[in-house]
Short mmCIF file of C-alpha atoms in Angstrom, two decimals:
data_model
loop_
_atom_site.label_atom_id
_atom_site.label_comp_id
_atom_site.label_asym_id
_atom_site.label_seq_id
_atom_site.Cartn_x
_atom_site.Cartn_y
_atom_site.Cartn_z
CA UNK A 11 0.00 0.00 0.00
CA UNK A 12 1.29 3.44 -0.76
CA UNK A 13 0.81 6.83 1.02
CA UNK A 14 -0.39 9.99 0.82
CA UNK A 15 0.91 13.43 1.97
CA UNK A 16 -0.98 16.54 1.45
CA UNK A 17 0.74 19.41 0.50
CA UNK A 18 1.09 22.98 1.07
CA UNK A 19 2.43 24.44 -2.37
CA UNK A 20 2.64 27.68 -0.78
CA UNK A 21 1.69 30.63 -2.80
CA UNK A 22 2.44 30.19 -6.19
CA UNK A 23 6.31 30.69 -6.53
CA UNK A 24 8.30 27.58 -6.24
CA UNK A 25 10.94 29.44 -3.80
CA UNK A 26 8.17 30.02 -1.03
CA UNK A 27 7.71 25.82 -1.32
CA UNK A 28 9.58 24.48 1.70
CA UNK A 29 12.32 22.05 1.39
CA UNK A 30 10.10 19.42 2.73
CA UNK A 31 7.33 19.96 0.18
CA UNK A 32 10.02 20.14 -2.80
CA UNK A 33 11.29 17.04 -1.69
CA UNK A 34 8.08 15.18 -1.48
CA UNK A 35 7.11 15.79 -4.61
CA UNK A 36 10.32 14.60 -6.23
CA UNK A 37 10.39 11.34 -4.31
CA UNK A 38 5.70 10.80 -5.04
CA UNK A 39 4.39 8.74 -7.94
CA UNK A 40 1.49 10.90 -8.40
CA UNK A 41 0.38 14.35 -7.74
CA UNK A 42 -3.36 14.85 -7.29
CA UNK A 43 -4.54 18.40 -7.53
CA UNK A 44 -6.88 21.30 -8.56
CA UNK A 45 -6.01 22.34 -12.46
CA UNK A 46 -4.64 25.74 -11.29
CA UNK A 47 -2.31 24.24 -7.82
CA UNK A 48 -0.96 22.16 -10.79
CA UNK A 49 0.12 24.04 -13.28
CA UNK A 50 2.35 26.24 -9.98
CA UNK A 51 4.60 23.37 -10.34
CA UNK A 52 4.66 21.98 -13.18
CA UNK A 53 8.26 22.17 -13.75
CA UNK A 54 8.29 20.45 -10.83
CA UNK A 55 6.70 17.36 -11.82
CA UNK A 56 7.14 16.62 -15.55
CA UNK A 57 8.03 13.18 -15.36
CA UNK A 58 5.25 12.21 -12.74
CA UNK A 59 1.77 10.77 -13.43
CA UNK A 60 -0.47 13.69 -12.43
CA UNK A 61 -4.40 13.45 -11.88
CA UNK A 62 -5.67 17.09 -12.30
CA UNK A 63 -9.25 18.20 -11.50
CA UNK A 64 -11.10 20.97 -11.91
CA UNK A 65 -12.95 23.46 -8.79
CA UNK A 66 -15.56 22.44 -6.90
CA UNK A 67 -14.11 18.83 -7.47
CA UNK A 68 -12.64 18.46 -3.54
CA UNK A 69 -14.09 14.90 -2.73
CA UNK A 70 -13.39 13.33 -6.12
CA UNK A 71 -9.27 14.41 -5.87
CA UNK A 72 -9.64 13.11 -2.12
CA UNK A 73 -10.78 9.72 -3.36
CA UNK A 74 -8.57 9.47 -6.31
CA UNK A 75 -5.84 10.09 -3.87
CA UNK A 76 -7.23 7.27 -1.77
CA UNK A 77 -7.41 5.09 -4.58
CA UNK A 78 -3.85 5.29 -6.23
CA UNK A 79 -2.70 4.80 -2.85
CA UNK A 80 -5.01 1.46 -2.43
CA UNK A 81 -3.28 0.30 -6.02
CA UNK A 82 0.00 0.77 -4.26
CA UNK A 83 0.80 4.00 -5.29
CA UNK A 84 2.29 7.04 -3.32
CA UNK A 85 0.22 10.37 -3.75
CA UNK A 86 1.03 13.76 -3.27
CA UNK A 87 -2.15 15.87 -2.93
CA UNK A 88 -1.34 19.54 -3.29
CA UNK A 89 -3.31 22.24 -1.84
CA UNK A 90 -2.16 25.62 -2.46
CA UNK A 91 -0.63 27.73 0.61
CA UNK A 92 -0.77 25.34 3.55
CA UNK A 93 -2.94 22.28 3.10
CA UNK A 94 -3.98 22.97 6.70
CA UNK A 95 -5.85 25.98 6.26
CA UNK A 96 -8.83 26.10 4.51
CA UNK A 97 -7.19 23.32 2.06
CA UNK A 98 -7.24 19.57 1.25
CA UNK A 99 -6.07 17.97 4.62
CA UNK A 100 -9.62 17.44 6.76
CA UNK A 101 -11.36 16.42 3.83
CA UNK A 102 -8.59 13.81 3.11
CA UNK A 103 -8.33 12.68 6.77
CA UNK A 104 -12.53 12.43 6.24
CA UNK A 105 -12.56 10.56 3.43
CA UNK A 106 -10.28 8.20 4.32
CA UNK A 107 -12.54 7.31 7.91
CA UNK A 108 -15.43 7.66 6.70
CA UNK A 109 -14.35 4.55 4.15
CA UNK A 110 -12.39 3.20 7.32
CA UNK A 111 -8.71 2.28 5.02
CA UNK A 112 -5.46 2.30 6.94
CA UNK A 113 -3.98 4.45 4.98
CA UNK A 114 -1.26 6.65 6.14
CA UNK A 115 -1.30 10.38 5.93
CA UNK A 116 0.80 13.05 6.74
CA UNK A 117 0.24 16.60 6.03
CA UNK A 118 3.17 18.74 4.90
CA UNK A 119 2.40 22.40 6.08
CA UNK A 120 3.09 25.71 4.04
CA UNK A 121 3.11 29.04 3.69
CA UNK A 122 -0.57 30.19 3.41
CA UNK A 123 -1.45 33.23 1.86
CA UNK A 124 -1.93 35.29 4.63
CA UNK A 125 1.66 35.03 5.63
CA UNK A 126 2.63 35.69 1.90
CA UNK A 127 0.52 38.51 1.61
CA UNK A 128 1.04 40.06 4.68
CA UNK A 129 5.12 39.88 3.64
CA UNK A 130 4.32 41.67 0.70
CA UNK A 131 2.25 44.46 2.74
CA UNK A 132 4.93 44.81 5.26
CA UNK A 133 3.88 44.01 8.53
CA UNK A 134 -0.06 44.12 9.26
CA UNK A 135 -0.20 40.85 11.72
CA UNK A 136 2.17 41.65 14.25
CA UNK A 137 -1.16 41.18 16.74
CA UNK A 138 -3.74 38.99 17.54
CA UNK A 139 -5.77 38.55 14.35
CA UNK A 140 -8.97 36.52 12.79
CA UNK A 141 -9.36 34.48 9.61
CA UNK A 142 -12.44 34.16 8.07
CA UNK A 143 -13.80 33.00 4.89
CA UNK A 144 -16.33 35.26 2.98
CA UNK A 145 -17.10 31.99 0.85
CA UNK A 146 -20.68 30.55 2.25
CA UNK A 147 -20.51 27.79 0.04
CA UNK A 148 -19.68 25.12 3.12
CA UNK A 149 -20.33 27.68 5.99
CA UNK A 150 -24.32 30.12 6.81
CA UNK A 151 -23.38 33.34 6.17
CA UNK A 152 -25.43 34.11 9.33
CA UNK A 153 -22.46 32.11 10.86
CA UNK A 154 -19.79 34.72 9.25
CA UNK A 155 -21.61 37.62 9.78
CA UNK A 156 -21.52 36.69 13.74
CA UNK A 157 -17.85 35.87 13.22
CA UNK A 158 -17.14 39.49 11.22
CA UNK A 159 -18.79 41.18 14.04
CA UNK A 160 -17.22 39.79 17.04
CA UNK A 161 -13.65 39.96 15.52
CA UNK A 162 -14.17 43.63 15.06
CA UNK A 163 -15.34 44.13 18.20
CA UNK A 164 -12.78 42.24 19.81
CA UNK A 165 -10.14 44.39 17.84
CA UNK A 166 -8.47 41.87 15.80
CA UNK A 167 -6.17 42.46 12.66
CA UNK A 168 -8.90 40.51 9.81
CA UNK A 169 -8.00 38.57 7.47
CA UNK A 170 -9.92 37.60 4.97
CA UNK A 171 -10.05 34.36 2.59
CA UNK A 172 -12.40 34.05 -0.84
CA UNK A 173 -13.49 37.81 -0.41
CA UNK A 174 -15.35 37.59 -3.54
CA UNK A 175 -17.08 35.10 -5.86
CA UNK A 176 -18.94 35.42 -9.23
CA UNK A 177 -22.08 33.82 -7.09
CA UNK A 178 -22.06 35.86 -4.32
CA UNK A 179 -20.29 39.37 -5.63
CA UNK A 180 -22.55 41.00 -2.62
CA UNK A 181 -20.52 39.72 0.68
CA UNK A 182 -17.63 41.70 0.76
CA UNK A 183 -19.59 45.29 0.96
CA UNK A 184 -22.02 43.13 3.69
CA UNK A 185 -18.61 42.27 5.09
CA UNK A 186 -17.25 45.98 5.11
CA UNK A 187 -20.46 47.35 6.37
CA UNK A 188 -20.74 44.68 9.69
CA UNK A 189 -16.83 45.41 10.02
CA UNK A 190 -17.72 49.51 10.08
CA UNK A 191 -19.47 48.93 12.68
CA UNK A 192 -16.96 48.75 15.02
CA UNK A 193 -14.15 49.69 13.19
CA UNK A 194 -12.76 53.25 12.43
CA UNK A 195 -13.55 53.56 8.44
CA UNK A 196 -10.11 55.28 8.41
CA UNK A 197 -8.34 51.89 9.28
CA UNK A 198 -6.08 51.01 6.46
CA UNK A 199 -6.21 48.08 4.75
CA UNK A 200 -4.06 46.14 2.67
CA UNK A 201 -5.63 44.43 -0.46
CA UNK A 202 -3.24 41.62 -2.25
CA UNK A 203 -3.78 39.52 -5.27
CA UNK A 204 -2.15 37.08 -6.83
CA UNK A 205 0.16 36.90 -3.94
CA UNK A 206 3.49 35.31 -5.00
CA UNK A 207 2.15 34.48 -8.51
CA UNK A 208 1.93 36.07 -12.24
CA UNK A 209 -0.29 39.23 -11.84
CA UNK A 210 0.32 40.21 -8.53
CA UNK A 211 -1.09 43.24 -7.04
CA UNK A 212 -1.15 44.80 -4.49
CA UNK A 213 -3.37 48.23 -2.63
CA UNK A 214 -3.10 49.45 0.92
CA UNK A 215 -6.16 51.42 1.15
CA UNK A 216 -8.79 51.76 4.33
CA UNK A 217 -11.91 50.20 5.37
CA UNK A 218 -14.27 52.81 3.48
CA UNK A 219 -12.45 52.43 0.41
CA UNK A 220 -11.56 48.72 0.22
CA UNK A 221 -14.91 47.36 -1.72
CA UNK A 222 -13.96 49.90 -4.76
CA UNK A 223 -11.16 47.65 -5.67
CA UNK A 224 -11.14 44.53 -8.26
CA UNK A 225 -11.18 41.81 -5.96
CA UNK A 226 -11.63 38.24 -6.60
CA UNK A 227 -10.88 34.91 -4.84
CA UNK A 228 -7.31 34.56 -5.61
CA UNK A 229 -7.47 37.94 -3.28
CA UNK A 230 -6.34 38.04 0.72
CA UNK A 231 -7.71 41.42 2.15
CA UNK A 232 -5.62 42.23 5.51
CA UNK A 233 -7.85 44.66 7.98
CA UNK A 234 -5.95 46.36 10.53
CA UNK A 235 -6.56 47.08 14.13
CA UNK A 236 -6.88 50.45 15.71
CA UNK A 237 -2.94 50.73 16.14
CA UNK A 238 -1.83 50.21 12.37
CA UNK A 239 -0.60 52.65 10.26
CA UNK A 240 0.81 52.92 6.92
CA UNK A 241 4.74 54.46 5.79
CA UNK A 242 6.37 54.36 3.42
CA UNK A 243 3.78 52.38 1.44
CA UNK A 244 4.25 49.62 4.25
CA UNK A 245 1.48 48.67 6.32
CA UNK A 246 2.60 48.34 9.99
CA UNK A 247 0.76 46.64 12.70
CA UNK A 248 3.20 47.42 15.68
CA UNK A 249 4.17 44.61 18.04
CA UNK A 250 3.86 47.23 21.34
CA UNK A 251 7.53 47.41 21.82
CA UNK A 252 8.32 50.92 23.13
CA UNK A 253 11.25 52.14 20.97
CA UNK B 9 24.58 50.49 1.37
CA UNK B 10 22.98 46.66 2.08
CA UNK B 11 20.21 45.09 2.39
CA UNK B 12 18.13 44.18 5.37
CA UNK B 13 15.80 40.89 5.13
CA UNK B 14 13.40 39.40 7.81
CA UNK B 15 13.79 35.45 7.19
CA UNK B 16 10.87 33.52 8.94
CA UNK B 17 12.99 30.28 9.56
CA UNK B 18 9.78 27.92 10.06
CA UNK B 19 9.48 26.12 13.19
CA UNK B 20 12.44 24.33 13.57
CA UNK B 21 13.26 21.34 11.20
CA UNK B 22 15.64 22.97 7.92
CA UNK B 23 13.42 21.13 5.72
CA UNK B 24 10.31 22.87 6.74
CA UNK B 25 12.34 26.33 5.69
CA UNK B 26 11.33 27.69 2.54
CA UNK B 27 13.67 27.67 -0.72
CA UNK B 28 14.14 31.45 -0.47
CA UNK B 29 14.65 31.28 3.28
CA UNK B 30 17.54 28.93 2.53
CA UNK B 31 18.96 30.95 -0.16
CA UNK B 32 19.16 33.95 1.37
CA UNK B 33 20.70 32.42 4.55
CA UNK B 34 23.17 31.10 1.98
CA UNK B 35 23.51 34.61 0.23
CA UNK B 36 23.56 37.05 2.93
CA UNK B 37 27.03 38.46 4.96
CA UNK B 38 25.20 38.44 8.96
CA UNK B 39 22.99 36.56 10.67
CA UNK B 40 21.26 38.00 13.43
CA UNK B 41 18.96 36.51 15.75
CA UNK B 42 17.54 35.34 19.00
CA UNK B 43 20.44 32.59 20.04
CA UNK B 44 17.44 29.71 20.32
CA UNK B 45 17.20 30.59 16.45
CA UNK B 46 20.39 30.97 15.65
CA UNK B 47 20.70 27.69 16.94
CA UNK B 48 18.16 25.76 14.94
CA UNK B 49 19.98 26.81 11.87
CA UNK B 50 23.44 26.32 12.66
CA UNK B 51 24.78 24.21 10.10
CA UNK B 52 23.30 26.14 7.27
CA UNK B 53 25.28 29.26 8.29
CA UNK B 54 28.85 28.14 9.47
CA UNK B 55 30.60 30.18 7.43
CA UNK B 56 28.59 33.55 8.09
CA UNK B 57 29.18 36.34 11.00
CA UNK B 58 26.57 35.86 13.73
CA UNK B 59 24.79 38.23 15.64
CA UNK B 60 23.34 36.23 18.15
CA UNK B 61 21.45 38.17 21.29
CA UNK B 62 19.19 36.59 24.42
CA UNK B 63 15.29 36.99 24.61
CA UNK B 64 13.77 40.29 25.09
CA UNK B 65 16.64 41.68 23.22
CA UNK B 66 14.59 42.70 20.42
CA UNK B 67 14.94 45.97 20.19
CA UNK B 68 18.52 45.38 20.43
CA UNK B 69 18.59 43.14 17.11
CA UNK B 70 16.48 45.41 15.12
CA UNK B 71 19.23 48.02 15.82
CA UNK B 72 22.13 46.11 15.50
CA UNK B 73 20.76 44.66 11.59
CA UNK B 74 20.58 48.41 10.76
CA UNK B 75 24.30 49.00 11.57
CA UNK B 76 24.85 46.42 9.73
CA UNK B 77 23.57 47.25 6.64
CA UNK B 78 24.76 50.98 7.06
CA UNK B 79 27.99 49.67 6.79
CA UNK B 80 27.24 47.70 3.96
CA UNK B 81 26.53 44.24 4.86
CA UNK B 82 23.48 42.05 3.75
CA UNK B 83 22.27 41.21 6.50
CA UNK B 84 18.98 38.01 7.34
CA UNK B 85 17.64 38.81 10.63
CA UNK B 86 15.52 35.78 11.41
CA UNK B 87 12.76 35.18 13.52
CA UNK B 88 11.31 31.33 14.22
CA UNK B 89 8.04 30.43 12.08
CA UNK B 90 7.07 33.14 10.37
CA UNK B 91 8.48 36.76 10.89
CA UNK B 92 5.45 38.54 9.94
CA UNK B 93 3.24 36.95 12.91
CA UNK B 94 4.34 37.81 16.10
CA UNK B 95 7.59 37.66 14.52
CA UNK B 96 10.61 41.14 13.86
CA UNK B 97 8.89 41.81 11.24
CA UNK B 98 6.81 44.85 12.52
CA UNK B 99 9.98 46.23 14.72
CA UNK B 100 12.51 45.86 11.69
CA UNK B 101 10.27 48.17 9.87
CA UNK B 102 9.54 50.45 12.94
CA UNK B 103 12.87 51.13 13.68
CA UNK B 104 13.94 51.77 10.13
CA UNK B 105 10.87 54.34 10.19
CA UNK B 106 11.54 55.78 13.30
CA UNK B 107 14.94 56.67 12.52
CA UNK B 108 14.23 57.64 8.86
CA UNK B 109 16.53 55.30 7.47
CA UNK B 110 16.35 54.77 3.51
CA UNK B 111 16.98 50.91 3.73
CA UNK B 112 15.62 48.20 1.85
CA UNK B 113 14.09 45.72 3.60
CA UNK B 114 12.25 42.49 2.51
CA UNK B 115 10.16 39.61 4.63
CA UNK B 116 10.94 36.09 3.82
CA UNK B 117 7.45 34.52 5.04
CA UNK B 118 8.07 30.83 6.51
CA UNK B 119 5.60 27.83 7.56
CA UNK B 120 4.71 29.36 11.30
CA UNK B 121 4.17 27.75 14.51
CA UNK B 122 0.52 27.10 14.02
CA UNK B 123 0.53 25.70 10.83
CA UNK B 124 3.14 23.57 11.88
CA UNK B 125 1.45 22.08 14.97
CA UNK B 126 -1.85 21.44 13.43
CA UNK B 127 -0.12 19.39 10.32
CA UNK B 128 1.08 17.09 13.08
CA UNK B 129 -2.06 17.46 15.07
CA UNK B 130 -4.35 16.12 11.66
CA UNK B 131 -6.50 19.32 9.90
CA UNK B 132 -7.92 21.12 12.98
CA UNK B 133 -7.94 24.43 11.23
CA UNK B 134 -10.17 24.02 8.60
CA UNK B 135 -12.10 26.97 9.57
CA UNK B 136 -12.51 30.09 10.66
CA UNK B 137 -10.15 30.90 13.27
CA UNK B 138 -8.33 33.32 15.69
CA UNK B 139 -4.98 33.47 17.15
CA UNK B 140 -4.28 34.84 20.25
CA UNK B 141 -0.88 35.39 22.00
CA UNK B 142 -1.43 35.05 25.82
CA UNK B 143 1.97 37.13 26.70
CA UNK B 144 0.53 40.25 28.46
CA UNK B 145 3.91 41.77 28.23
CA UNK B 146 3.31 44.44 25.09
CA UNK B 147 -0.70 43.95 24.98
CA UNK B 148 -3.18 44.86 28.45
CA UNK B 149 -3.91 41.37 29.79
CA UNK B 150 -7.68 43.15 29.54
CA UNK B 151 -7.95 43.21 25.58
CA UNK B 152 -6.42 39.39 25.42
CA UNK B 153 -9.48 38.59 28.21
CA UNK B 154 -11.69 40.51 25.33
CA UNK B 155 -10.21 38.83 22.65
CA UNK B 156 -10.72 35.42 24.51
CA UNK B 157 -14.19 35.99 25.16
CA UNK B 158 -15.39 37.14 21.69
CA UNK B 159 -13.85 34.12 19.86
CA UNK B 160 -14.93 31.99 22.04
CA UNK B 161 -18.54 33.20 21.25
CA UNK B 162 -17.67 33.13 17.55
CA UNK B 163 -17.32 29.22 17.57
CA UNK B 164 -13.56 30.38 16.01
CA UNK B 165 -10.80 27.73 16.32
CA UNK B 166 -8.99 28.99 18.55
CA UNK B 167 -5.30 28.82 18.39
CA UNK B 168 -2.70 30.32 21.40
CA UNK B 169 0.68 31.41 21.32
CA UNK B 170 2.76 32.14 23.99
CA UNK B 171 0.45 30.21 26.59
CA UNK B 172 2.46 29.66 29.57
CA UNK B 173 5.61 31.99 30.96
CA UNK B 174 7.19 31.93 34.06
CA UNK B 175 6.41 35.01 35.20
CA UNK B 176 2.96 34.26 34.21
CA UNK B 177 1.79 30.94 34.41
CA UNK B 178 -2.00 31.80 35.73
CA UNK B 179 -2.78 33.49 32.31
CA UNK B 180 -3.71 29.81 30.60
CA UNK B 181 -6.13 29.05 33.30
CA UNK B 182 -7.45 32.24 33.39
CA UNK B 183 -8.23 32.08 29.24
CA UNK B 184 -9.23 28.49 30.03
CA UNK B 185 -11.93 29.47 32.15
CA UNK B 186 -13.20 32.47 29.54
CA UNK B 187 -13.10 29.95 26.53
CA UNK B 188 -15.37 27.67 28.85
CA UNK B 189 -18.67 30.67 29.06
CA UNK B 190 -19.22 29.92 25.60
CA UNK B 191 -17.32 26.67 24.22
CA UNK B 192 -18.48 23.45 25.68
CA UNK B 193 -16.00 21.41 28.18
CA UNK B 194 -15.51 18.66 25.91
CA UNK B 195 -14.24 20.22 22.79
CA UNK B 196 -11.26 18.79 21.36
CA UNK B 197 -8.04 20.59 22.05
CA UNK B 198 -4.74 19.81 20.39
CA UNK B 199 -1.35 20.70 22.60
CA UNK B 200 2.11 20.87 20.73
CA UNK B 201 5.42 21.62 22.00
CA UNK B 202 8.26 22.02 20.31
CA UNK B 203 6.44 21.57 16.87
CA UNK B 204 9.04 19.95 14.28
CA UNK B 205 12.09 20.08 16.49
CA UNK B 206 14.10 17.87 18.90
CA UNK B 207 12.03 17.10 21.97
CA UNK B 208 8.13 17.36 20.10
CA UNK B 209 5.41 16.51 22.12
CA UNK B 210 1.98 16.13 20.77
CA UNK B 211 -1.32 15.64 23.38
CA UNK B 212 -4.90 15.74 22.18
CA UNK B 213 -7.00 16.25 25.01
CA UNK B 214 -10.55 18.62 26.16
CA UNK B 215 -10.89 22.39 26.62
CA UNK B 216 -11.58 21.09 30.45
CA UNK B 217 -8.34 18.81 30.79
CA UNK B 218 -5.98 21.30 28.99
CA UNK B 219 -4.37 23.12 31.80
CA UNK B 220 -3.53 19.77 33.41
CA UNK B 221 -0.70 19.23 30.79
CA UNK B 222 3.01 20.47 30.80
CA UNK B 223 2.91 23.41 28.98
CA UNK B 224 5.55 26.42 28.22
CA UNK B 225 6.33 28.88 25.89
CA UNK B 226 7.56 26.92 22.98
CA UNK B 227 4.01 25.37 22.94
CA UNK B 228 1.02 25.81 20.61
CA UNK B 229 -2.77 24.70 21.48
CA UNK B 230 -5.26 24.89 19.20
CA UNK B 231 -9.04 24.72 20.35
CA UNK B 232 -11.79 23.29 18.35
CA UNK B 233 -14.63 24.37 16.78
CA UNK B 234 -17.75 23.04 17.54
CA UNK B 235 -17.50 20.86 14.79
CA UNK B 236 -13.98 19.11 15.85
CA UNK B 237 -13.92 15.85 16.52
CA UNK B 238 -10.99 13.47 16.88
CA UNK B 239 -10.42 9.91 15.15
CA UNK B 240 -7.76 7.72 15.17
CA UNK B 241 -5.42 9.69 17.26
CA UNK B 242 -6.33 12.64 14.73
CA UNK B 243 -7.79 16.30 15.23
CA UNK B 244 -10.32 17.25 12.91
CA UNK B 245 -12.62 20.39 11.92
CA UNK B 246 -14.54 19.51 8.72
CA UNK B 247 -14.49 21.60 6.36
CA UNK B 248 -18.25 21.18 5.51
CA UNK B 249 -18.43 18.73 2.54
CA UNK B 250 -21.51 16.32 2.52
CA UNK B 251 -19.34 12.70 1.90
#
């Protein structure tokens, strides 16, 4: 029987892989993984079998994986950022007990996009901060809107994940609005996309202005707390440290 | 003039240290950093100067990078995990503000401390979630109690650094306690210490049996959702799919 490691990618650019992840992927017989994750590393992999699937298609690359493995094989299943977060590793672990196999997984962790994109910004998460999804595709947007509310209140750097889908265009300004609430609208904010990758971009703007922007889901958004400023074009949460 | 970057080393293990981060170890003329750090990397960096100070020198590192580069050198200043949460980061930059210094400084971002411990722990961050440092030391010991509270109502994972000092070791019960208004006793609760380096230590165990455990600085926990369940010696949060 073969095995299966998830994989954090990382952002997009090879160099933010870890040595870990590299290494896996050289050593797998097949890599598993959402169309886009793939193509990040294809030079990677050109001499490996490689099972690519397109969004939306979560529980069919989880039992692919499963199944190579059964046939003997050993899988890499690549998540982009950290497999951990938000990625393919619960589902995996799911699948495989729900279907009760022995299989043996092992999830190799990455850098997730909120670390990448918060490097690029400068330094917005130097403080206690809150990650939440905007996608309501798995979670009740009544559930989010609670969780939007109460990290405000509770004065947390924000970050947010899938700020904006074709579907559902309306939940980032229902976001900004709930956030407003409790937040000054002067609070800057740091918008990055394509973070690490081909097209990246990236806005430090505030709280009032931050819906005006093109955003998408390949987008983190970064929402300060009441002690962040910006200088320099860096956006600076500071630690506390009295200098 | 050099350069100044701020190299997130990951949380311990070389091979969980991105490509960059190893490359510009490789490149760079200093190393500075916390001597704990400095030590983790050792054999990547024989041949370099090092600038290594004790804890709660921070301050004193920012500083002493800055010189550094004034005079030329290309210089990593590292932090463990990833520098851009709760990491030099923020003071690199603050520093180089404060003293109006045109210097050129980058942030490597790394795998940090919590995605490292919940890789080993299974996939118990699969949603939304908050991080909280429990080190009242540069925040009011009030706003983390705030903080506590909120994300506790907010069904967040929640995920602590720093949750046990010496000089403070009552501040994990006290959070304990907070986390148990609003999350239910029996919640799943992950403990790692000394994530992917010599002498790890992994316990999965309740929000009510928590504080019961050895537990120090160099230690992550990460609290369930109400979701989280644990199988086969594994933490999970579902993500939401319908298998």
């Amino acid at each position: 029987m073969g095995w299966i490691k998830v994989v954090g990618i990382g952002p997009g650019d090879i160099n933010d892989m870890t040595l870990k992840a590299y290494n896996v992927l050289k050593e797998c017989d097949v890599v598993v993984g959402y169309t886009t994750y793939i193509n990040l590393i294809k030079p990677l992999i050109e001499d490996k079998e490689v099972i690519s699937l397109g969004m939306r298609k979560e529980i069919d690359r989880a039992k692919k994986a499963v199944e190579l493995a059964l046939q003997g094989k050993n899988v890499c299943i690549v998540s982009s950022g950290d497999a951990g977060i938000y990625g393919m590793a619960g589902l995996m672990y799911e699948v495989v007990h729900k279907e009760n196999i022995d299989l043996k997984i092992e999830v190799i962790p990455g850098v997730t996009a909120l670390n990448a994109a918060a490097a690029i910004l400068g330094a917005p998460v130097m403080q206690d901060f809150a990650v939440i999804s905007l996608s309501d595709h798995l979670v009740p947007w009544q559930v989010i809107e609670k969780r939007l509310a109460l990290s405000a209140q509770a004065d947390f750097v924000i970050v947010l994940y899938n700020p904006k889908s074709k579907e559902r265009p309306e939940n980032l300004m229902k976001a900004q609005k709930i956030i407003m609430k409790y937040k000054k609208e002067d609070i800057p904010v740091g918008i990055v996309k394509n973070a690490s990758r081909e097209g990246q971009q990236v806005i430090i703007t505030t709280l009032k202005e931050m819906a005006n922007y093109e955003i998408d889901m390949r987008t983190i958004i970064i929402i300060g707390n009441e002690s962040t400023y910006v200088e320099n074009g860096k956006m600076i949460t500071p630690r506390g440290y009295v200098l």
